[in-house]
Structures are given as structure tokens and as C-alpha cells.
Amino acid sequence: MTPAPESPKPRDPRAFNAYRHGLTGQVLIMTPADELAYTTHCQGLHQSLHAEGDLEKCLAQTVADDLWRLLRSAAIEHTRFSMGMSEPDKYFAHHPEIDSSLAQAVTWACEARNLNLMSLYEARTQRRMERNLAILRQLQTERNAAFEQAVDEATLLAQHAAGKGEPYDIESDYPPEVLPPQFGFSLPRIARRVTHNLRLAAAKKAGPVPPKGFRKAA
């Protein structure tokens, strides 16, 4: 008699996933739940930091990773104190809240060395995150200043062409090679700002439009 095939065992919910990070190219091993939380965390940080270009995005990723480490460190600390409250009591007062406080104090005393190491780890991570964030902010300040300068120059050229009654073509009158190569500005983006500046200048010159009165009903 042929033995019946064994039914597949349910997958361990703690099983790990290995995936390659889309930005860093590194292989990360996490549980599916942690992978989802980490991905959501990184996407939110990138959106908040408004990073552009490879260097800014890499710095934003280091900030996201360090913040993730700090959050994980705090979670580990909470878990360790929770473990202490589930261990056999050395001191007890037969009162739930007092016994909980005593258990946390015992855990702190027993884990003082590990908690101190964790504090050092957190401090180093915090300093590195702040340093990389400062570098990122400086790069963004330089990028924004260079972009505004490019917009001002292109706007001036457009106004000069309009004053002479000539058409203005940003691709020919403001060639890409004059743009800072490290920032990767696009001419269509500059052109949109130039159009906005010209319309805004014309509106300011014309002055406010007087409001139209309401017609009375017959």
C-alpha cells in the first residue's frame, strides 16, 4: 500500500524573508512583518526629507536606517523589562503594581551592563544620524540656491527676449551645459518656474483687478 503523502507543514510565522534593498543593493533578512514595517518606514522618511539625486537619497537612507536602529533599540529595552516581569520574583509585596515595579528594578540592576552598552550604541547612532542629516540639509540648501539662480537667469533671458519682441526657447537660449552638473536640473522644471515668474510679474504690474458688482435681480 502506498503511504499517503504527508500534508505540508504550516509555515512558521517567524520565518525570514531575504530581499535586496532597491536603493542600497544590500541583501536584508527580516521577517515578513518587519520587512513591511521597515519598507514603510524608509518610504516615509524619503518622502519627508525630499531627497533628490543619488547622493541625497543615500544620505536619506542612512538617516532612515539609523532612526530604525534607535526605534529597534527602544523596543528591545521594553522587551527586556517585560521579560523581567515574567521571571520568578526575587522580591514581592503581593501587590501587582508594586511587584511590577520591583521586577523592573531587579531587571535594571541585573542588566546594567547591557543597558549601558545599549545607551552607548544609541548615542553613537544618534550622533551619526544628526551628522548625516546636517550634510543632507547642506546639500539641499546648495541645490535649492543653484536652482533659484538658474530660474532667475532664465527669467531674465525670457524678459530680455520679450522686450525685443523675440521668441524665447529655453532649450536653445539656456543650454543644459550651463546648469550645475551635480544637481541634475531639468529644463522643463525650470521653464515652468520661468512661466510662473513672468505671469506673476505681469500680474503685479497690472495691479489688482477691481471686483465686479453683483447684478440686481429684476
PDB file of C-alpha atoms in Angstrom:
ATOM      1  CA  MET A   1       0.000   0.000   0.000  1.00  0.00           C
ATOM      2  CA  THR A   2       1.366   3.368  -0.968  1.00  0.00           C
ATOM      3  CA  PRO A   3       1.599   5.622   2.048  1.00  0.00           C
ATOM      4  CA  ALA A   4      -0.472   8.749   1.901  1.00  0.00           C
ATOM      5  CA  PRO A   5       1.563  11.845   1.135  1.00  0.00           C
ATOM      6  CA  GLU A   6       2.342  13.940   4.121  1.00  0.00           C
ATOM      7  CA  SER A   7       0.413  17.152   4.360  1.00  0.00           C
ATOM      8  CA  PRO A   8       2.634  20.207   4.117  1.00  0.00           C
ATOM      9  CA  LYS A   9       3.547  21.714   7.428  1.00  0.00           C
ATOM     10  CA  PRO A  10       2.268  25.217   8.055  1.00  0.00           C
ATOM     11  CA  ARG A  11       4.875  27.859   7.533  1.00  0.00           C
ATOM     12  CA  ASP A  12       6.487  29.149  10.668  1.00  0.00           C
ATOM     13  CA  PRO A  13       5.218  32.729  11.100  1.00  0.00           C
ATOM     14  CA  ARG A  14       8.697  33.640  12.321  1.00  0.00           C
ATOM     15  CA  ALA A  15      10.269  32.532   9.045  1.00  0.00           C
ATOM     16  CA  PHE A  16      12.589  35.053   7.475  1.00  0.00           C
ATOM     17  CA  ASN A  17      12.476  36.740   4.110  1.00  0.00           C
ATOM     18  CA  ALA A  18      15.603  37.766   2.251  1.00  0.00           C
ATOM     19  CA  TYR A  19      15.309  40.639  -0.183  1.00  0.00           C
ATOM     20  CA  ARG A  20      17.671  43.048  -1.891  1.00  0.00           C
ATOM     21  CA  HIS A  21      17.198  46.680  -0.975  1.00  0.00           C
ATOM     22  CA  GLY A  22      16.249  48.703  -4.035  1.00  0.00           C
ATOM     23  CA  LEU A  23      18.445  51.695  -3.160  1.00  0.00           C
ATOM     24  CA  THR A  24      21.492  50.255  -1.408  1.00  0.00           C
ATOM     25  CA  GLY A  25      21.585  46.891  -3.197  1.00  0.00           C
ATOM     26  CA  GLN A  26      22.236  45.137   0.113  1.00  0.00           C
ATOM     27  CA  VAL A  27      20.531  41.849   0.979  1.00  0.00           C
ATOM     28  CA  LEU A  28      18.435  42.175   4.140  1.00  0.00           C
ATOM     29  CA  ILE A  29      16.998  39.263   6.109  1.00  0.00           C
ATOM     30  CA  MET A  30      13.820  40.014   8.052  1.00  0.00           C
ATOM     31  CA  THR A  31      10.501  38.530   8.971  1.00  0.00           C
ATOM     32  CA  PRO A  32       7.720  39.470   6.541  1.00  0.00           C
ATOM     33  CA  ALA A  33       6.156  41.776   9.134  1.00  0.00           C
ATOM     34  CA  ASP A  34       9.475  43.506   9.843  1.00  0.00           C
ATOM     35  CA  GLU A  35      10.168  43.860   6.134  1.00  0.00           C
ATOM     36  CA  LEU A  36       6.828  45.608   5.621  1.00  0.00           C
ATOM     37  CA  ALA A  37       7.386  47.887   8.618  1.00  0.00           C
ATOM     38  CA  TYR A  38      10.939  48.708   7.505  1.00  0.00           C
ATOM     39  CA  THR A  39       9.890  49.441   3.928  1.00  0.00           C
ATOM     40  CA  THR A  40       7.059  51.694   5.096  1.00  0.00           C
ATOM     41  CA  HIS A  41       9.439  53.454   7.485  1.00  0.00           C
ATOM     42  CA  CYS A  42      12.034  54.117   4.767  1.00  0.00           C
ATOM     43  CA  GLN A  43       9.478  55.319   2.239  1.00  0.00           C
ATOM     44  CA  GLY A  44       8.024  57.749   4.757  1.00  0.00           C
ATOM     45  CA  LEU A  45      11.452  59.155   5.636  1.00  0.00           C
ATOM     46  CA  HIS A  46      12.402  59.602   1.982  1.00  0.00           C
ATOM     47  CA  GLN A  47       9.173  61.479   1.330  1.00  0.00           C
ATOM     48  CA  SER A  48       9.684  63.679   4.387  1.00  0.00           C
ATOM     49  CA  LEU A  49      13.303  64.518   3.539  1.00  0.00           C
ATOM     50  CA  HIS A  50      12.588  65.356  -0.144  1.00  0.00           C
ATOM     51  CA  ALA A  51      15.883  63.883  -1.301  1.00  0.00           C
ATOM     52  CA  GLU A  52      16.869  64.279  -4.954  1.00  0.00           C
ATOM     53  CA  GLY A  53      19.812  62.687  -6.730  1.00  0.00           C
ATOM     54  CA  ASP A  54      21.826  59.643  -5.739  1.00  0.00           C
ATOM     55  CA  LEU A  55      23.899  61.278  -3.004  1.00  0.00           C
ATOM     56  CA  GLU A  56      20.929  62.867  -1.249  1.00  0.00           C
ATOM     57  CA  LYS A  57      18.952  59.633  -1.463  1.00  0.00           C
ATOM     58  CA  CYS A  58      21.847  57.645   0.018  1.00  0.00           C
ATOM     59  CA  LEU A  59      22.123  60.107   2.899  1.00  0.00           C
ATOM     60  CA  ALA A  60      18.372  59.945   3.429  1.00  0.00           C
ATOM     61  CA  GLN A  61      18.637  56.156   3.563  1.00  0.00           C
ATOM     62  CA  THR A  62      21.360  56.305   6.213  1.00  0.00           C
ATOM     63  CA  VAL A  63      19.149  58.606   8.277  1.00  0.00           C
ATOM     64  CA  ALA A  64      16.230  56.199   7.862  1.00  0.00           C
ATOM     65  CA  ASP A  65      18.404  53.229   8.874  1.00  0.00           C
ATOM     66  CA  ASP A  66      19.762  54.972  11.955  1.00  0.00           C
ATOM     67  CA  LEU A  67      16.296  56.041  13.055  1.00  0.00           C
ATOM     68  CA  TRP A  68      15.164  52.433  12.558  1.00  0.00           C
ATOM     69  CA  ARG A  69      18.034  51.284  14.784  1.00  0.00           C
ATOM     70  CA  LEU A  70      17.029  53.738  17.504  1.00  0.00           C
ATOM     71  CA  LEU A  71      13.414  52.581  17.386  1.00  0.00           C
ATOM     72  CA  ARG A  72      14.524  48.952  17.489  1.00  0.00           C
ATOM     73  CA  SER A  73      16.799  49.663  20.442  1.00  0.00           C
ATOM     74  CA  ALA A  74      13.899  51.182  22.367  1.00  0.00           C
ATOM     75  CA  ALA A  75      11.745  48.151  21.536  1.00  0.00           C
ATOM     76  CA  ILE A  76      14.473  45.785  22.772  1.00  0.00           C
ATOM     77  CA  GLU A  77      14.689  47.691  26.045  1.00  0.00           C
ATOM     78  CA  HIS A  78      10.925  47.470  26.552  1.00  0.00           C
ATOM     79  CA  THR A  79      11.017  43.763  25.749  1.00  0.00           C
ATOM     80  CA  ARG A  80      13.819  43.097  28.218  1.00  0.00           C
ATOM     81  CA  PHE A  81      11.914  44.757  31.048  1.00  0.00           C
ATOM     82  CA  SER A  82       8.814  42.787  30.073  1.00  0.00           C
ATOM     83  CA  MET A  83      10.866  39.596  30.260  1.00  0.00           C
ATOM     84  CA  GLY A  84      12.000  40.608  33.734  1.00  0.00           C
ATOM     85  CA  MET A  85       8.412  40.950  34.887  1.00  0.00           C
ATOM     86  CA  SER A  86       7.654  37.422  33.679  1.00  0.00           C
ATOM     87  CA  GLU A  87      10.599  35.842  35.505  1.00  0.00           C
ATOM     88  CA  PRO A  88      10.335  34.411  39.042  1.00  0.00           C
ATOM     89  CA  ASP A  89      10.129  37.197  41.584  1.00  0.00           C
ATOM     90  CA  LYS A  90      13.034  37.742  43.944  1.00  0.00           C
ATOM     91  CA  TYR A  91      11.210  40.497  45.744  1.00  0.00           C
ATOM     92  CA  PHE A  92       7.464  40.703  46.038  1.00  0.00           C
ATOM     93  CA  ALA A  93       4.848  42.551  48.030  1.00  0.00           C
ATOM     94  CA  HIS A  94       1.790  40.607  46.843  1.00  0.00           C
ATOM     95  CA  HIS A  95       0.561  43.723  45.052  1.00  0.00           C
ATOM     96  CA  PRO A  96       0.509  43.710  41.220  1.00  0.00           C
ATOM     97  CA  GLU A  97       1.758  47.256  40.676  1.00  0.00           C
ATOM     98  CA  ILE A  98       4.389  47.120  43.410  1.00  0.00           C
ATOM     99  CA  ASP A  99       5.600  43.711  42.238  1.00  0.00           C
ATOM    100  CA  SER A 100       5.848  45.050  38.677  1.00  0.00           C
ATOM    101  CA  SER A 101       7.979  47.979  39.844  1.00  0.00           C
ATOM    102  CA  LEU A 102      10.198  45.669  41.882  1.00  0.00           C
ATOM    103  CA  ALA A 103      10.670  43.348  38.900  1.00  0.00           C
ATOM    104  CA  GLN A 104      11.700  46.257  36.673  1.00  0.00           C
ATOM    105  CA  ALA A 105      14.185  47.464  39.277  1.00  0.00           C
ATOM    106  CA  VAL A 106      15.696  43.981  39.516  1.00  0.00           C
ATOM    107  CA  THR A 107      15.936  43.785  35.723  1.00  0.00           C
ATOM    108  CA  TRP A 108      17.661  47.156  35.569  1.00  0.00           C
ATOM    109  CA  ALA A 109      20.181  46.101  38.236  1.00  0.00           C
ATOM    110  CA  CYS A 110      20.882  42.737  36.602  1.00  0.00           C
ATOM    111  CA  GLU A 111      21.107  44.164  33.078  1.00  0.00           C
ATOM    112  CA  ALA A 112      23.007  47.343  33.959  1.00  0.00           C
ATOM    113  CA  ARG A 113      25.983  46.443  31.763  1.00  0.00           C
ATOM    114  CA  ASN A 114      23.864  45.556  28.736  1.00  0.00           C
ATOM    115  CA  LEU A 115      21.679  48.623  29.190  1.00  0.00           C
ATOM    116  CA  ASN A 116      24.788  50.789  29.386  1.00  0.00           C
ATOM    117  CA  LEU A 117      26.105  49.271  26.163  1.00  0.00           C
ATOM    118  CA  MET A 118      22.751  49.942  24.553  1.00  0.00           C
ATOM    119  CA  SER A 119      22.908  53.572  25.682  1.00  0.00           C
ATOM    120  CA  LEU A 120      26.340  53.942  24.076  1.00  0.00           C
ATOM    121  CA  TYR A 121      25.029  52.318  20.908  1.00  0.00           C
ATOM    122  CA  GLU A 122      22.065  54.693  20.839  1.00  0.00           C
ATOM    123  CA  ALA A 123      24.253  57.760  21.444  1.00  0.00           C
ATOM    124  CA  ARG A 124      26.599  56.857  18.591  1.00  0.00           C
ATOM    125  CA  THR A 125      23.686  56.134  16.296  1.00  0.00           C
ATOM    126  CA  GLN A 126      22.029  59.422  17.224  1.00  0.00           C
ATOM    127  CA  ARG A 127      25.194  61.417  16.522  1.00  0.00           C
ATOM    128  CA  ARG A 128      25.724  59.699  13.180  1.00  0.00           C
ATOM    129  CA  MET A 129      22.120  60.323  12.189  1.00  0.00           C
ATOM    130  CA  GLU A 130      22.345  64.007  13.114  1.00  0.00           C
ATOM    131  CA  ARG A 131      25.640  64.363  11.234  1.00  0.00           C
ATOM    132  CA  ASN A 132      24.266  62.776   8.054  1.00  0.00           C
ATOM    133  CA  LEU A 133      21.080  64.800   8.341  1.00  0.00           C
ATOM    134  CA  ALA A 134      23.131  68.002   8.572  1.00  0.00           C
ATOM    135  CA  ILE A 135      25.109  67.016   5.458  1.00  0.00           C
ATOM    136  CA  LEU A 136      21.867  66.272   3.633  1.00  0.00           C
ATOM    137  CA  ARG A 137      20.393  69.638   4.622  1.00  0.00           C
ATOM    138  CA  GLN A 138      23.532  71.429   3.431  1.00  0.00           C
ATOM    139  CA  LEU A 139      23.389  69.671   0.065  1.00  0.00           C
ATOM    140  CA  GLN A 140      19.729  70.571  -0.289  1.00  0.00           C
ATOM    141  CA  THR A 141      20.451  74.201   0.576  1.00  0.00           C
ATOM    142  CA  GLU A 142      23.135  74.333  -2.118  1.00  0.00           C
ATOM    143  CA  ARG A 143      20.848  72.598  -4.612  1.00  0.00           C
ATOM    144  CA  ASN A 144      17.943  74.956  -3.941  1.00  0.00           C
ATOM    145  CA  ALA A 145      20.199  78.012  -4.216  1.00  0.00           C
ATOM    146  CA  ALA A 146      21.615  76.788  -7.534  1.00  0.00           C
ATOM    147  CA  PHE A 147      18.119  76.072  -8.840  1.00  0.00           C
ATOM    148  CA  GLU A 148      16.850  79.523  -7.890  1.00  0.00           C
ATOM    149  CA  GLN A 149      19.856  81.099  -9.594  1.00  0.00           C
ATOM    150  CA  ALA A 150      19.130  79.113 -12.755  1.00  0.00           C
ATOM    151  CA  VAL A 151      15.480  80.202 -12.650  1.00  0.00           C
ATOM    152  CA  ASP A 152      16.444  83.852 -12.150  1.00  0.00           C
ATOM    153  CA  GLU A 153      18.864  83.749 -15.079  1.00  0.00           C
ATOM    154  CA  ALA A 154      16.361  82.020 -17.352  1.00  0.00           C
ATOM    155  CA  THR A 155      13.654  84.505 -16.336  1.00  0.00           C
ATOM    156  CA  LEU A 156      15.958  87.429 -17.129  1.00  0.00           C
ATOM    157  CA  LEU A 157      16.697  85.970 -20.565  1.00  0.00           C
ATOM    158  CA  ALA A 158      12.981  85.476 -21.210  1.00  0.00           C
ATOM    159  CA  GLN A 159      12.220  89.075 -20.218  1.00  0.00           C
ATOM    160  CA  HIS A 160      15.045  90.327 -22.434  1.00  0.00           C
ATOM    161  CA  ALA A 161      13.693  88.366 -25.394  1.00  0.00           C
ATOM    162  CA  ALA A 162      10.162  89.643 -24.767  1.00  0.00           C
ATOM    163  CA  GLY A 163      11.421  93.237 -24.622  1.00  0.00           C
ATOM    164  CA  LYS A 164      12.966  92.817 -28.066  1.00  0.00           C
ATOM    165  CA  GLY A 165       9.881  91.098 -29.418  1.00  0.00           C
ATOM    166  CA  GLU A 166      11.745  87.850 -29.936  1.00  0.00           C
ATOM    167  CA  PRO A 167      10.560  84.345 -29.064  1.00  0.00           C
ATOM    168  CA  TYR A 168      12.218  82.628 -26.141  1.00  0.00           C
ATOM    169  CA  ASP A 169      13.175  78.971 -26.288  1.00  0.00           C
ATOM    170  CA  ILE A 170      14.702  77.766 -23.047  1.00  0.00           C
ATOM    171  CA  GLU A 171      16.393  74.767 -24.668  1.00  0.00           C
ATOM    172  CA  SER A 172      18.360  76.950 -27.090  1.00  0.00           C
ATOM    173  CA  ASP A 173      18.729  80.117 -25.008  1.00  0.00           C
ATOM    174  CA  TYR A 174      19.571  78.303 -21.763  1.00  0.00           C
ATOM    175  CA  PRO A 175      21.512  75.171 -22.781  1.00  0.00           C
ATOM    176  CA  PRO A 176      21.850  72.303 -20.281  1.00  0.00           C
ATOM    177  CA  GLU A 177      25.642  72.593 -20.163  1.00  0.00           C
ATOM    178  CA  VAL A 178      25.398  75.842 -18.190  1.00  0.00           C
ATOM    179  CA  LEU A 179      23.487  74.050 -15.421  1.00  0.00           C
ATOM    180  CA  PRO A 180      25.379  72.644 -12.410  1.00  0.00           C
ATOM    181  CA  PRO A 181      26.007  69.010 -13.395  1.00  0.00           C
ATOM    182  CA  GLN A 182      25.930  67.681  -9.832  1.00  0.00           C
ATOM    183  CA  PHE A 183      22.255  68.515  -9.324  1.00  0.00           C
ATOM    184  CA  GLY A 184      20.639  67.187 -12.493  1.00  0.00           C
ATOM    185  CA  PHE A 185      18.143  70.005 -13.015  1.00  0.00           C
ATOM    186  CA  SER A 186      15.642  69.538 -15.824  1.00  0.00           C
ATOM    187  CA  LEU A 187      14.869  72.318 -18.295  1.00  0.00           C
ATOM    188  CA  PRO A 188      11.093  71.660 -18.231  1.00  0.00           C
ATOM    189  CA  ARG A 189      11.093  72.236 -14.479  1.00  0.00           C
ATOM    190  CA  ILE A 190      12.994  75.497 -14.901  1.00  0.00           C
ATOM    191  CA  ALA A 191      10.673  76.504 -17.746  1.00  0.00           C
ATOM    192  CA  ARG A 192       7.618  76.046 -15.521  1.00  0.00           C
ATOM    193  CA  ARG A 193       9.127  78.341 -12.916  1.00  0.00           C
ATOM    194  CA  VAL A 194      10.050  80.905 -15.570  1.00  0.00           C
ATOM    195  CA  THR A 195       6.471  80.916 -16.866  1.00  0.00           C
ATOM    196  CA  HIS A 196       5.205  81.367 -13.327  1.00  0.00           C
ATOM    197  CA  ASN A 197       7.609  84.253 -12.684  1.00  0.00           C
ATOM    198  CA  LEU A 198       6.635  86.031 -15.904  1.00  0.00           C
ATOM    199  CA  ARG A 199       2.916  85.704 -15.215  1.00  0.00           C
ATOM    200  CA  LEU A 200       3.405  86.838 -11.637  1.00  0.00           C
ATOM    201  CA  ALA A 201       5.409  89.888 -12.758  1.00  0.00           C
ATOM    202  CA  ALA A 202       2.724  90.779 -15.313  1.00  0.00           C
ATOM    203  CA  ALA A 203       0.001  90.438 -12.685  1.00  0.00           C
ATOM    204  CA  LYS A 204       1.877  92.692 -10.256  1.00  0.00           C
ATOM    205  CA  LYS A 205       2.414  95.287 -12.977  1.00  0.00           C
ATOM    206  CA  ALA A 206      -1.255  95.275 -13.953  1.00  0.00           C
ATOM    207  CA  GLY A 207      -2.362  95.653 -10.363  1.00  0.00           C
ATOM    208  CA  PRO A 208      -5.385  94.126  -8.665  1.00  0.00           C
ATOM    209  CA  VAL A 209      -8.483  93.582 -10.755  1.00  0.00           C
ATOM    210  CA  PRO A 210     -11.450  95.512  -9.329  1.00  0.00           C
ATOM    211  CA  PRO A 211     -14.213  93.178  -8.204  1.00  0.00           C
ATOM    212  CA  LYS A 212     -17.306  93.073 -10.353  1.00  0.00           C
ATOM    213  CA  GLY A 213     -20.528  94.147  -8.702  1.00  0.00           C
ATOM    214  CA  PHE A 214     -23.489  91.835  -8.434  1.00  0.00           C
ATOM    215  CA  ARG A 215     -26.377  92.491 -10.776  1.00  0.00           C
ATOM    216  CA  LYS A 216     -29.653  93.150  -9.077  1.00  0.00           C
ATOM    217  CA  ALA A 217     -32.404  90.729  -9.807  1.00  0.00           C
ATOM    218  CA  ALA A 218     -35.187  92.131 -11.949  1.00  0.00           C
TER     219      ALA A 218
END
